[in-house]
Amino acid sequence: MKRIFFGLILVITLSLFVLRTDFLKIKSINVRLEKVSCADSDQIKNAAALLGQNIVFLNSSKAKENIKNKFVCVKDVIFLKTFPKNVNLIVSGRVPVAIAAVLKTSEASPSSFLENIATPSGSEVVESFLIDEEGVIFSKINEQANLPSIYFKDISISLGKKLEDTTKNSLKILEKLNLFGLDIQETLVSDNYFIIFSPKVIFRLDSEVDIQLASLQLILEKAKIDDVRLEFVDLRFDKPAVKFAPGKKE
């Protein structure tokens, strides 16, 4: 019993020493930035608020949350402890995969007229943002970027917002269309539909995106075998509607 008692006293003493001694308080923070455009090292240090904390009981989850809440362009933070007083932060930024451009408010286009919708004009754009693979809007765009543009009609977009699952499907479509070798520099999201323009292809932004992509892949392969040029593919229905360019057989 005495051994247990003295052991308990020893544990309590050591715990108090660890908690109160300056020996284990964080005195130095080193920051390595990887593709972070919205903050510098000092700003990251201030947001992390680690100085003076006990390195053993460092709350890295809270520090990461503070950094990501303050700087939306930050995707992840890795904490590396160097005992007894130093912490290294590796801060990685979000990588843009597309431009999200907001069009001026207009009347919604009936789905029956989607076939006739023209390529969006740059003059109609209200604001443009960078979007990453997770669907997070993380930066306003101030200069020309060599990325595909997704034009949005009748949708609210702001910094830090994460696109809804149905709208995030547009990123999945973009990735696949790039593999298919199609022109994805300008695309449009309107009334829960996703449209590309060369050739014009209309998708539904629902849970069946994978099925629609598989159908399009088969259509493209068939057109290549038959040596015909596609003009229009409508994937909104169970049986896709397909049109070929004039002078080509159907």
PDB file of C-alpha atoms in Angstrom:
ATOM      1  CA  MET A   1       0.000   0.000   0.000  1.00  0.00           C
ATOM      2  CA  LYS A   2       2.864   2.359   0.862  1.00  0.00           C
ATOM      3  CA  ARG A   3       4.437   1.729  -2.546  1.00  0.00           C
ATOM      4  CA  ILE A   4       1.176   2.627  -4.269  1.00  0.00           C
ATOM      5  CA  PHE A   5       0.863   5.763  -2.153  1.00  0.00           C
ATOM      6  CA  PHE A   6       4.424   6.923  -2.870  1.00  0.00           C
ATOM      7  CA  GLY A   7       4.017   6.038  -6.540  1.00  0.00           C
ATOM      8  CA  LEU A   8       0.890   8.198  -6.714  1.00  0.00           C
ATOM      9  CA  ILE A   9       2.697  11.072  -5.001  1.00  0.00           C
ATOM     10  CA  LEU A  10       5.553  10.724  -7.510  1.00  0.00           C
ATOM     11  CA  VAL A  11       3.156  10.825 -10.499  1.00  0.00           C
ATOM     12  CA  ILE A  12       1.393  13.911  -9.123  1.00  0.00           C
ATOM     13  CA  THR A  13       4.719  15.645  -8.467  1.00  0.00           C
ATOM     14  CA  LEU A  14       6.017  14.916 -11.939  1.00  0.00           C
ATOM     15  CA  SER A  15       2.738  16.061 -13.488  1.00  0.00           C
ATOM     16  CA  LEU A  16       2.869  19.357 -11.622  1.00  0.00           C
ATOM     17  CA  PHE A  17       6.482  19.798 -12.699  1.00  0.00           C
ATOM     18  CA  VAL A  18       5.603  19.191 -16.347  1.00  0.00           C
ATOM     19  CA  LEU A  19       2.649  21.564 -16.181  1.00  0.00           C
ATOM     20  CA  ARG A  20       4.350  24.432 -14.364  1.00  0.00           C
ATOM     21  CA  THR A  21       7.992  24.383 -15.393  1.00  0.00           C
ATOM     22  CA  ASP A  22       9.246  26.732 -18.078  1.00  0.00           C
ATOM     23  CA  PHE A  23      11.489  23.950 -19.311  1.00  0.00           C
ATOM     24  CA  LEU A  24       8.714  22.556 -21.534  1.00  0.00           C
ATOM     25  CA  LYS A  25       7.057  25.803 -22.581  1.00  0.00           C
ATOM     26  CA  ILE A  26       7.205  26.528 -26.313  1.00  0.00           C
ATOM     27  CA  LYS A  27       9.712  29.300 -27.027  1.00  0.00           C
ATOM     28  CA  SER A  28      10.304  28.931 -30.770  1.00  0.00           C
ATOM     29  CA  ILE A  29       8.035  28.302 -33.788  1.00  0.00           C
ATOM     30  CA  ASN A  30       9.372  27.644 -37.267  1.00  0.00           C
ATOM     31  CA  VAL A  31       6.986  27.836 -40.225  1.00  0.00           C
ATOM     32  CA  ARG A  32       7.431  26.315 -43.667  1.00  0.00           C
ATOM     33  CA  LEU A  33       4.898  27.502 -46.236  1.00  0.00           C
ATOM     34  CA  GLU A  34       3.981  25.354 -49.227  1.00  0.00           C
ATOM     35  CA  LYS A  35       1.881  27.142 -51.861  1.00  0.00           C
ATOM     36  CA  VAL A  36       0.266  29.459 -49.304  1.00  0.00           C
ATOM     37  CA  SER A  37      -0.686  32.773 -50.898  1.00  0.00           C
ATOM     38  CA  CYS A  38      -2.862  34.466 -48.263  1.00  0.00           C
ATOM     39  CA  ALA A  39      -0.541  34.568 -45.237  1.00  0.00           C
ATOM     40  CA  ASP A  40       3.129  34.879 -44.292  1.00  0.00           C
ATOM     41  CA  SER A  41       5.054  33.047 -41.577  1.00  0.00           C
ATOM     42  CA  ASP A  42       4.465  35.671 -38.878  1.00  0.00           C
ATOM     43  CA  GLN A  43       0.725  35.685 -39.511  1.00  0.00           C
ATOM     44  CA  ILE A  44       0.613  31.901 -39.231  1.00  0.00           C
ATOM     45  CA  LYS A  45       2.543  32.031 -35.942  1.00  0.00           C
ATOM     46  CA  ASN A  46       0.148  34.603 -34.504  1.00  0.00           C
ATOM     47  CA  ALA A  47      -2.905  32.611 -35.554  1.00  0.00           C
ATOM     48  CA  ALA A  48      -1.487  29.391 -34.073  1.00  0.00           C
ATOM     49  CA  ALA A  49      -0.918  31.096 -30.690  1.00  0.00           C
ATOM     50  CA  LEU A  50       1.499  28.407 -29.508  1.00  0.00           C
ATOM     51  CA  LEU A  51       4.089  30.468 -27.645  1.00  0.00           C
ATOM     52  CA  GLY A  52       4.031  29.737 -23.931  1.00  0.00           C
ATOM     53  CA  GLN A  53       2.025  26.551 -24.270  1.00  0.00           C
ATOM     54  CA  ASN A  54       3.346  23.356 -22.727  1.00  0.00           C
ATOM     55  CA  ILE A  55       4.814  21.301 -25.575  1.00  0.00           C
ATOM     56  CA  VAL A  56       3.640  18.011 -24.031  1.00  0.00           C
ATOM     57  CA  PHE A  57       0.011  19.102 -23.880  1.00  0.00           C
ATOM     58  CA  LEU A  58       0.025  21.084 -27.109  1.00  0.00           C
ATOM     59  CA  ASN A  59      -3.500  21.318 -28.548  1.00  0.00           C
ATOM     60  CA  SER A  60      -2.565  21.012 -32.210  1.00  0.00           C
ATOM     61  CA  SER A  61      -6.182  20.464 -33.318  1.00  0.00           C
ATOM     62  CA  LYS A  62      -7.265  23.819 -31.915  1.00  0.00           C
ATOM     63  CA  ALA A  63      -4.204  25.569 -33.378  1.00  0.00           C
ATOM     64  CA  LYS A  64      -4.903  24.074 -36.816  1.00  0.00           C
ATOM     65  CA  GLU A  65      -8.553  25.146 -36.579  1.00  0.00           C
ATOM     66  CA  ASN A  66      -7.507  28.699 -35.682  1.00  0.00           C
ATOM     67  CA  ILE A  67      -5.179  28.902 -38.681  1.00  0.00           C
ATOM     68  CA  LYS A  68      -7.673  27.449 -41.175  1.00  0.00           C
ATOM     69  CA  ASN A  69     -10.508  29.638 -39.899  1.00  0.00           C
ATOM     70  CA  LYS A  70      -8.417  32.774 -40.307  1.00  0.00           C
ATOM     71  CA  PHE A  71      -6.775  31.864 -43.624  1.00  0.00           C
ATOM     72  CA  VAL A  72      -9.143  30.079 -45.981  1.00  0.00           C
ATOM     73  CA  CYS A  73      -6.346  29.362 -48.476  1.00  0.00           C
ATOM     74  CA  VAL A  74      -4.711  26.983 -45.961  1.00  0.00           C
ATOM     75  CA  LYS A  75      -5.606  23.347 -46.571  1.00  0.00           C
ATOM     76  CA  ASP A  76      -3.578  21.563 -43.896  1.00  0.00           C
ATOM     77  CA  VAL A  77      -1.066  22.100 -41.077  1.00  0.00           C
ATOM     78  CA  ILE A  78       1.408  19.509 -39.799  1.00  0.00           C
ATOM     79  CA  PHE A  79       2.923  19.954 -36.316  1.00  0.00           C
ATOM     80  CA  LEU A  80       6.397  18.589 -35.583  1.00  0.00           C
ATOM     81  CA  LYS A  81       7.622  18.888 -31.993  1.00  0.00           C
ATOM     82  CA  THR A  82      11.317  19.337 -31.236  1.00  0.00           C
ATOM     83  CA  PHE A  83      11.729  18.896 -27.497  1.00  0.00           C
ATOM     84  CA  PRO A  84      11.903  20.623 -25.239  1.00  0.00           C
ATOM     85  CA  LYS A  85      10.782  24.033 -26.564  1.00  0.00           C
ATOM     86  CA  ASN A  86      10.458  24.131 -30.360  1.00  0.00           C
ATOM     87  CA  VAL A  87       7.625  23.423 -32.796  1.00  0.00           C
ATOM     88  CA  ASN A  88       7.850  23.257 -36.587  1.00  0.00           C
ATOM     89  CA  LEU A  89       4.763  23.921 -38.691  1.00  0.00           C
ATOM     90  CA  ILE A  90       4.415  22.720 -42.277  1.00  0.00           C
ATOM     91  CA  VAL A  91       1.550  24.710 -43.782  1.00  0.00           C
ATOM     92  CA  SER A  92       0.183  23.632 -47.171  1.00  0.00           C
ATOM     93  CA  GLY A  93      -2.118  25.800 -49.260  1.00  0.00           C
ATOM     94  CA  ARG A  94      -5.073  24.951 -51.428  1.00  0.00           C
ATOM     95  CA  VAL A  95      -4.281  24.276 -55.082  1.00  0.00           C
ATOM     96  CA  PRO A  96      -6.745  25.703 -57.625  1.00  0.00           C
ATOM     97  CA  VAL A  97      -8.296  23.324 -60.140  1.00  0.00           C
ATOM     98  CA  ALA A  98     -10.742  25.763 -61.726  1.00  0.00           C
ATOM     99  CA  ILE A  99     -12.061  29.320 -61.784  1.00  0.00           C
ATOM    100  CA  ALA A 100     -15.558  29.839 -60.373  1.00  0.00           C
ATOM    101  CA  ALA A 101     -17.102  32.836 -62.122  1.00  0.00           C
ATOM    102  CA  VAL A 102     -20.403  34.361 -60.996  1.00  0.00           C
ATOM    103  CA  LEU A 103     -22.624  35.668 -63.793  1.00  0.00           C
ATOM    104  CA  LYS A 104     -24.995  38.593 -63.487  1.00  0.00           C
ATOM    105  CA  THR A 105     -28.399  37.638 -62.163  1.00  0.00           C
ATOM    106  CA  SER A 106     -30.743  36.702 -64.952  1.00  0.00           C
ATOM    107  CA  GLU A 107     -33.870  34.704 -65.561  1.00  0.00           C
ATOM    108  CA  ALA A 108     -33.266  31.000 -65.305  1.00  0.00           C
ATOM    109  CA  SER A 109     -33.089  29.282 -68.673  1.00  0.00           C
ATOM    110  CA  PRO A 110     -35.750  26.574 -69.143  1.00  0.00           C
ATOM    111  CA  SER A 111     -34.149  23.173 -69.588  1.00  0.00           C
ATOM    112  CA  SER A 112     -35.813  22.853 -73.018  1.00  0.00           C
ATOM    113  CA  PHE A 113     -33.634  25.744 -74.243  1.00  0.00           C
ATOM    114  CA  LEU A 114     -30.333  24.511 -72.847  1.00  0.00           C
ATOM    115  CA  GLU A 115     -29.340  23.273 -76.276  1.00  0.00           C
ATOM    116  CA  ASN A 116     -29.313  26.863 -77.532  1.00  0.00           C
ATOM    117  CA  ILE A 117     -27.352  28.427 -74.654  1.00  0.00           C
ATOM    118  CA  ALA A 118     -24.241  30.165 -75.957  1.00  0.00           C
ATOM    119  CA  THR A 119     -20.778  30.232 -74.386  1.00  0.00           C
ATOM    120  CA  PRO A 120     -20.788  32.668 -71.442  1.00  0.00           C
ATOM    121  CA  SER A 121     -19.229  36.047 -72.151  1.00  0.00           C
ATOM    122  CA  GLY A 122     -16.516  37.447 -69.894  1.00  0.00           C
ATOM    123  CA  SER A 123     -18.408  40.749 -69.814  1.00  0.00           C
ATOM    124  CA  GLU A 124     -21.233  39.078 -67.888  1.00  0.00           C
ATOM    125  CA  VAL A 125     -19.002  38.086 -64.974  1.00  0.00           C
ATOM    126  CA  VAL A 126     -19.549  39.804 -61.617  1.00  0.00           C
ATOM    127  CA  GLU A 127     -16.752  38.124 -59.633  1.00  0.00           C
ATOM    128  CA  SER A 128     -14.237  35.322 -60.141  1.00  0.00           C
ATOM    129  CA  PHE A 129     -12.738  33.003 -57.531  1.00  0.00           C
ATOM    130  CA  LEU A 130     -10.282  30.119 -57.350  1.00  0.00           C
ATOM    131  CA  ILE A 131     -11.675  26.758 -56.323  1.00  0.00           C
ATOM    132  CA  ASP A 132      -9.795  23.652 -55.158  1.00  0.00           C
ATOM    133  CA  GLU A 133     -10.487  19.931 -55.538  1.00  0.00           C
ATOM    134  CA  GLU A 134     -12.582  19.886 -52.342  1.00  0.00           C
ATOM    135  CA  GLY A 135     -14.940  22.500 -53.774  1.00  0.00           C
ATOM    136  CA  VAL A 136     -13.696  25.264 -51.449  1.00  0.00           C
ATOM    137  CA  ILE A 137     -13.760  28.862 -52.745  1.00  0.00           C
ATOM    138  CA  PHE A 138     -10.478  30.127 -51.314  1.00  0.00           C
ATOM    139  CA  SER A 139      -9.290  33.206 -53.213  1.00  0.00           C
ATOM    140  CA  LYS A 140     -10.476  36.014 -55.443  1.00  0.00           C
ATOM    141  CA  ILE A 141      -8.784  36.030 -58.809  1.00  0.00           C
ATOM    142  CA  ASN A 142      -6.896  39.203 -59.670  1.00  0.00           C
ATOM    143  CA  GLU A 143      -5.031  38.097 -62.778  1.00  0.00           C
ATOM    144  CA  GLN A 144      -5.450  35.745 -65.692  1.00  0.00           C
ATOM    145  CA  ALA A 145      -5.054  32.100 -64.714  1.00  0.00           C
ATOM    146  CA  ASN A 146      -4.598  29.191 -67.076  1.00  0.00           C
ATOM    147  CA  LEU A 147      -7.447  27.164 -65.588  1.00  0.00           C
ATOM    148  CA  PRO A 148     -10.850  26.009 -66.837  1.00  0.00           C
ATOM    149  CA  SER A 149     -13.677  28.395 -65.947  1.00  0.00           C
ATOM    150  CA  ILE A 150     -17.003  27.301 -64.484  1.00  0.00           C
ATOM    151  CA  TYR A 151     -19.656  29.999 -64.930  1.00  0.00           C
ATOM    152  CA  PHE A 152     -22.424  29.904 -62.331  1.00  0.00           C
ATOM    153  CA  LYS A 153     -25.929  31.304 -62.806  1.00  0.00           C
ATOM    154  CA  ASP A 154     -28.287  32.045 -59.910  1.00  0.00           C
ATOM    155  CA  ILE A 155     -25.963  30.825 -57.167  1.00  0.00           C
ATOM    156  CA  SER A 156     -24.309  32.612 -54.260  1.00  0.00           C
ATOM    157  CA  ILE A 157     -20.523  32.243 -54.039  1.00  0.00           C
ATOM    158  CA  SER A 158     -18.235  33.792 -51.432  1.00  0.00           C
ATOM    159  CA  LEU A 159     -14.764  33.247 -49.955  1.00  0.00           C
ATOM    160  CA  GLY A 160     -14.580  30.258 -47.657  1.00  0.00           C
ATOM    161  CA  LYS A 161     -17.768  28.710 -48.979  1.00  0.00           C
ATOM    162  CA  LYS A 162     -17.753  25.035 -49.868  1.00  0.00           C
ATOM    163  CA  LEU A 163     -19.865  24.068 -52.840  1.00  0.00           C
ATOM    164  CA  GLU A 164     -22.807  21.752 -52.272  1.00  0.00           C
ATOM    165  CA  ASP A 165     -22.411  18.111 -53.251  1.00  0.00           C
ATOM    166  CA  THR A 166     -24.462  18.487 -56.434  1.00  0.00           C
ATOM    167  CA  THR A 167     -22.385  21.462 -57.546  1.00  0.00           C
ATOM    168  CA  LYS A 168     -19.154  19.709 -56.541  1.00  0.00           C
ATOM    169  CA  ASN A 169     -20.037  17.088 -59.145  1.00  0.00           C
ATOM    170  CA  SER A 170     -19.040  19.682 -61.734  1.00  0.00           C
ATOM    171  CA  LEU A 171     -15.422  19.260 -60.561  1.00  0.00           C
ATOM    172  CA  LYS A 172     -15.694  15.499 -61.026  1.00  0.00           C
ATOM    173  CA  ILE A 173     -17.053  16.076 -64.534  1.00  0.00           C
ATOM    174  CA  LEU A 174     -14.226  18.506 -65.336  1.00  0.00           C
ATOM    175  CA  GLU A 175     -11.601  15.975 -64.280  1.00  0.00           C
ATOM    176  CA  LYS A 176     -13.079  13.243 -66.476  1.00  0.00           C
ATOM    177  CA  LEU A 177     -13.657  15.509 -69.476  1.00  0.00           C
ATOM    178  CA  ASN A 178     -10.010  16.498 -69.348  1.00  0.00           C
ATOM    179  CA  LEU A 179      -9.083  12.806 -69.585  1.00  0.00           C
ATOM    180  CA  PHE A 180     -11.502  12.462 -72.519  1.00  0.00           C
ATOM    181  CA  GLY A 181      -9.620  15.256 -74.315  1.00  0.00           C
ATOM    182  CA  LEU A 182     -12.615  17.594 -74.561  1.00  0.00           C
ATOM    183  CA  ASP A 183     -12.509  21.410 -74.431  1.00  0.00           C
ATOM    184  CA  ILE A 184     -13.247  22.426 -70.832  1.00  0.00           C
ATOM    185  CA  GLN A 185     -11.915  25.980 -70.812  1.00  0.00           C
ATOM    186  CA  GLU A 186     -15.461  27.383 -70.492  1.00  0.00           C
ATOM    187  CA  THR A 187     -18.299  25.541 -68.803  1.00  0.00           C
ATOM    188  CA  LEU A 188     -21.644  26.611 -67.345  1.00  0.00           C
ATOM    189  CA  VAL A 189     -23.631  25.522 -64.283  1.00  0.00           C
ATOM    190  CA  SER A 190     -27.296  26.508 -64.505  1.00  0.00           C
ATOM    191  CA  ASP A 191     -30.487  25.069 -62.994  1.00  0.00           C
ATOM    192  CA  ASN A 192     -28.638  21.997 -61.708  1.00  0.00           C
ATOM    193  CA  TYR A 193     -27.178  21.307 -65.148  1.00  0.00           C
ATOM    194  CA  PHE A 194     -23.532  21.327 -66.247  1.00  0.00           C
ATOM    195  CA  ILE A 195     -22.760  22.332 -69.840  1.00  0.00           C
ATOM    196  CA  ILE A 196     -19.632  22.274 -71.996  1.00  0.00           C
ATOM    197  CA  PHE A 197     -19.606  23.867 -75.430  1.00  0.00           C
ATOM    198  CA  SER A 198     -17.221  22.073 -77.814  1.00  0.00           C
ATOM    199  CA  PRO A 199     -19.001  19.797 -78.470  1.00  0.00           C
ATOM    200  CA  LYS A 200     -22.020  20.942 -76.498  1.00  0.00           C
ATOM    201  CA  VAL A 201     -22.733  18.381 -73.773  1.00  0.00           C
ATOM    202  CA  ILE A 202     -25.362  18.707 -71.040  1.00  0.00           C
ATOM    203  CA  PHE A 203     -25.098  16.830 -67.720  1.00  0.00           C
ATOM    204  CA  ARG A 204     -27.446  16.583 -64.751  1.00  0.00           C
ATOM    205  CA  LEU A 205     -25.638  17.461 -61.519  1.00  0.00           C
ATOM    206  CA  ASP A 206     -27.088  14.608 -59.492  1.00  0.00           C
ATOM    207  CA  SER A 207     -25.949  11.317 -58.027  1.00  0.00           C
ATOM    208  CA  GLU A 208     -25.828   9.648 -61.445  1.00  0.00           C
ATOM    209  CA  VAL A 209     -22.881  11.684 -62.735  1.00  0.00           C
ATOM    210  CA  ASP A 210     -20.716   8.562 -63.026  1.00  0.00           C
ATOM    211  CA  ILE A 211     -23.349   6.873 -65.223  1.00  0.00           C
ATOM    212  CA  GLN A 212     -23.567   9.960 -67.437  1.00  0.00           C
ATOM    213  CA  LEU A 213     -19.782  10.088 -67.791  1.00  0.00           C
ATOM    214  CA  ALA A 214     -19.680   6.393 -68.717  1.00  0.00           C
ATOM    215  CA  SER A 215     -22.369   7.002 -71.358  1.00  0.00           C
ATOM    216  CA  LEU A 216     -20.429   9.939 -72.793  1.00  0.00           C
ATOM    217  CA  GLN A 217     -17.236   7.882 -72.950  1.00  0.00           C
ATOM    218  CA  LEU A 218     -19.042   5.197 -74.989  1.00  0.00           C
ATOM    219  CA  ILE A 219     -20.500   7.861 -77.292  1.00  0.00           C
ATOM    220  CA  LEU A 220     -17.070   9.422 -77.856  1.00  0.00           C
ATOM    221  CA  GLU A 221     -15.492   6.041 -78.589  1.00  0.00           C
ATOM    222  CA  LYS A 222     -18.282   5.185 -81.060  1.00  0.00           C
ATOM    223  CA  ALA A 223     -17.920   8.561 -82.811  1.00  0.00           C
ATOM    224  CA  LYS A 224     -14.180   7.985 -83.175  1.00  0.00           C
ATOM    225  CA  ILE A 225     -14.671   4.522 -84.643  1.00  0.00           C
ATOM    226  CA  ASP A 226     -17.329   5.811 -87.076  1.00  0.00           C
ATOM    227  CA  ASP A 227     -15.184   8.873 -87.937  1.00  0.00           C
ATOM    228  CA  VAL A 228     -17.967  11.356 -87.148  1.00  0.00           C
ATOM    229  CA  ARG A 229     -17.797  14.658 -85.278  1.00  0.00           C
ATOM    230  CA  LEU A 230     -20.152  15.210 -82.364  1.00  0.00           C
ATOM    231  CA  GLU A 231     -22.121  18.436 -82.234  1.00  0.00           C
ATOM    232  CA  PHE A 232     -24.480  17.896 -79.285  1.00  0.00           C
ATOM    233  CA  VAL A 233     -24.950  15.302 -76.522  1.00  0.00           C
ATOM    234  CA  ASP A 234     -27.812  15.559 -74.023  1.00  0.00           C
ATOM    235  CA  LEU A 235     -27.299  13.336 -70.990  1.00  0.00           C
ATOM    236  CA  ARG A 236     -30.299  14.571 -68.999  1.00  0.00           C
ATOM    237  CA  PHE A 237     -32.381  11.545 -69.909  1.00  0.00           C
ATOM    238  CA  ASP A 238     -31.996   7.783 -69.534  1.00  0.00           C
ATOM    239  CA  LYS A 239     -31.335   7.504 -73.277  1.00  0.00           C
ATOM    240  CA  PRO A 240     -28.848  10.230 -74.310  1.00  0.00           C
ATOM    241  CA  ALA A 241     -29.725  12.402 -77.321  1.00  0.00           C
ATOM    242  CA  VAL A 242     -26.871  12.712 -79.803  1.00  0.00           C
ATOM    243  CA  LYS A 243     -26.411  14.984 -82.843  1.00  0.00           C
ATOM    244  CA  PHE A 244     -23.556  14.970 -85.295  1.00  0.00           C
ATOM    245  CA  ALA A 245     -22.037  17.842 -87.258  1.00  0.00           C
ATOM    246  CA  PRO A 246     -23.577  18.532 -90.705  1.00  0.00           C
ATOM    247  CA  GLY A 247     -22.199  16.338 -93.448  1.00  0.00           C
ATOM    248  CA  LYS A 248     -21.446  13.485 -91.066  1.00  0.00           C
ATOM    249  CA  LYS A 249     -23.496  10.326 -90.872  1.00  0.00           C
ATOM    250  CA  GLU A 250     -25.551   9.539 -87.793  1.00  0.00           C
TER     251      GLU A 250
END
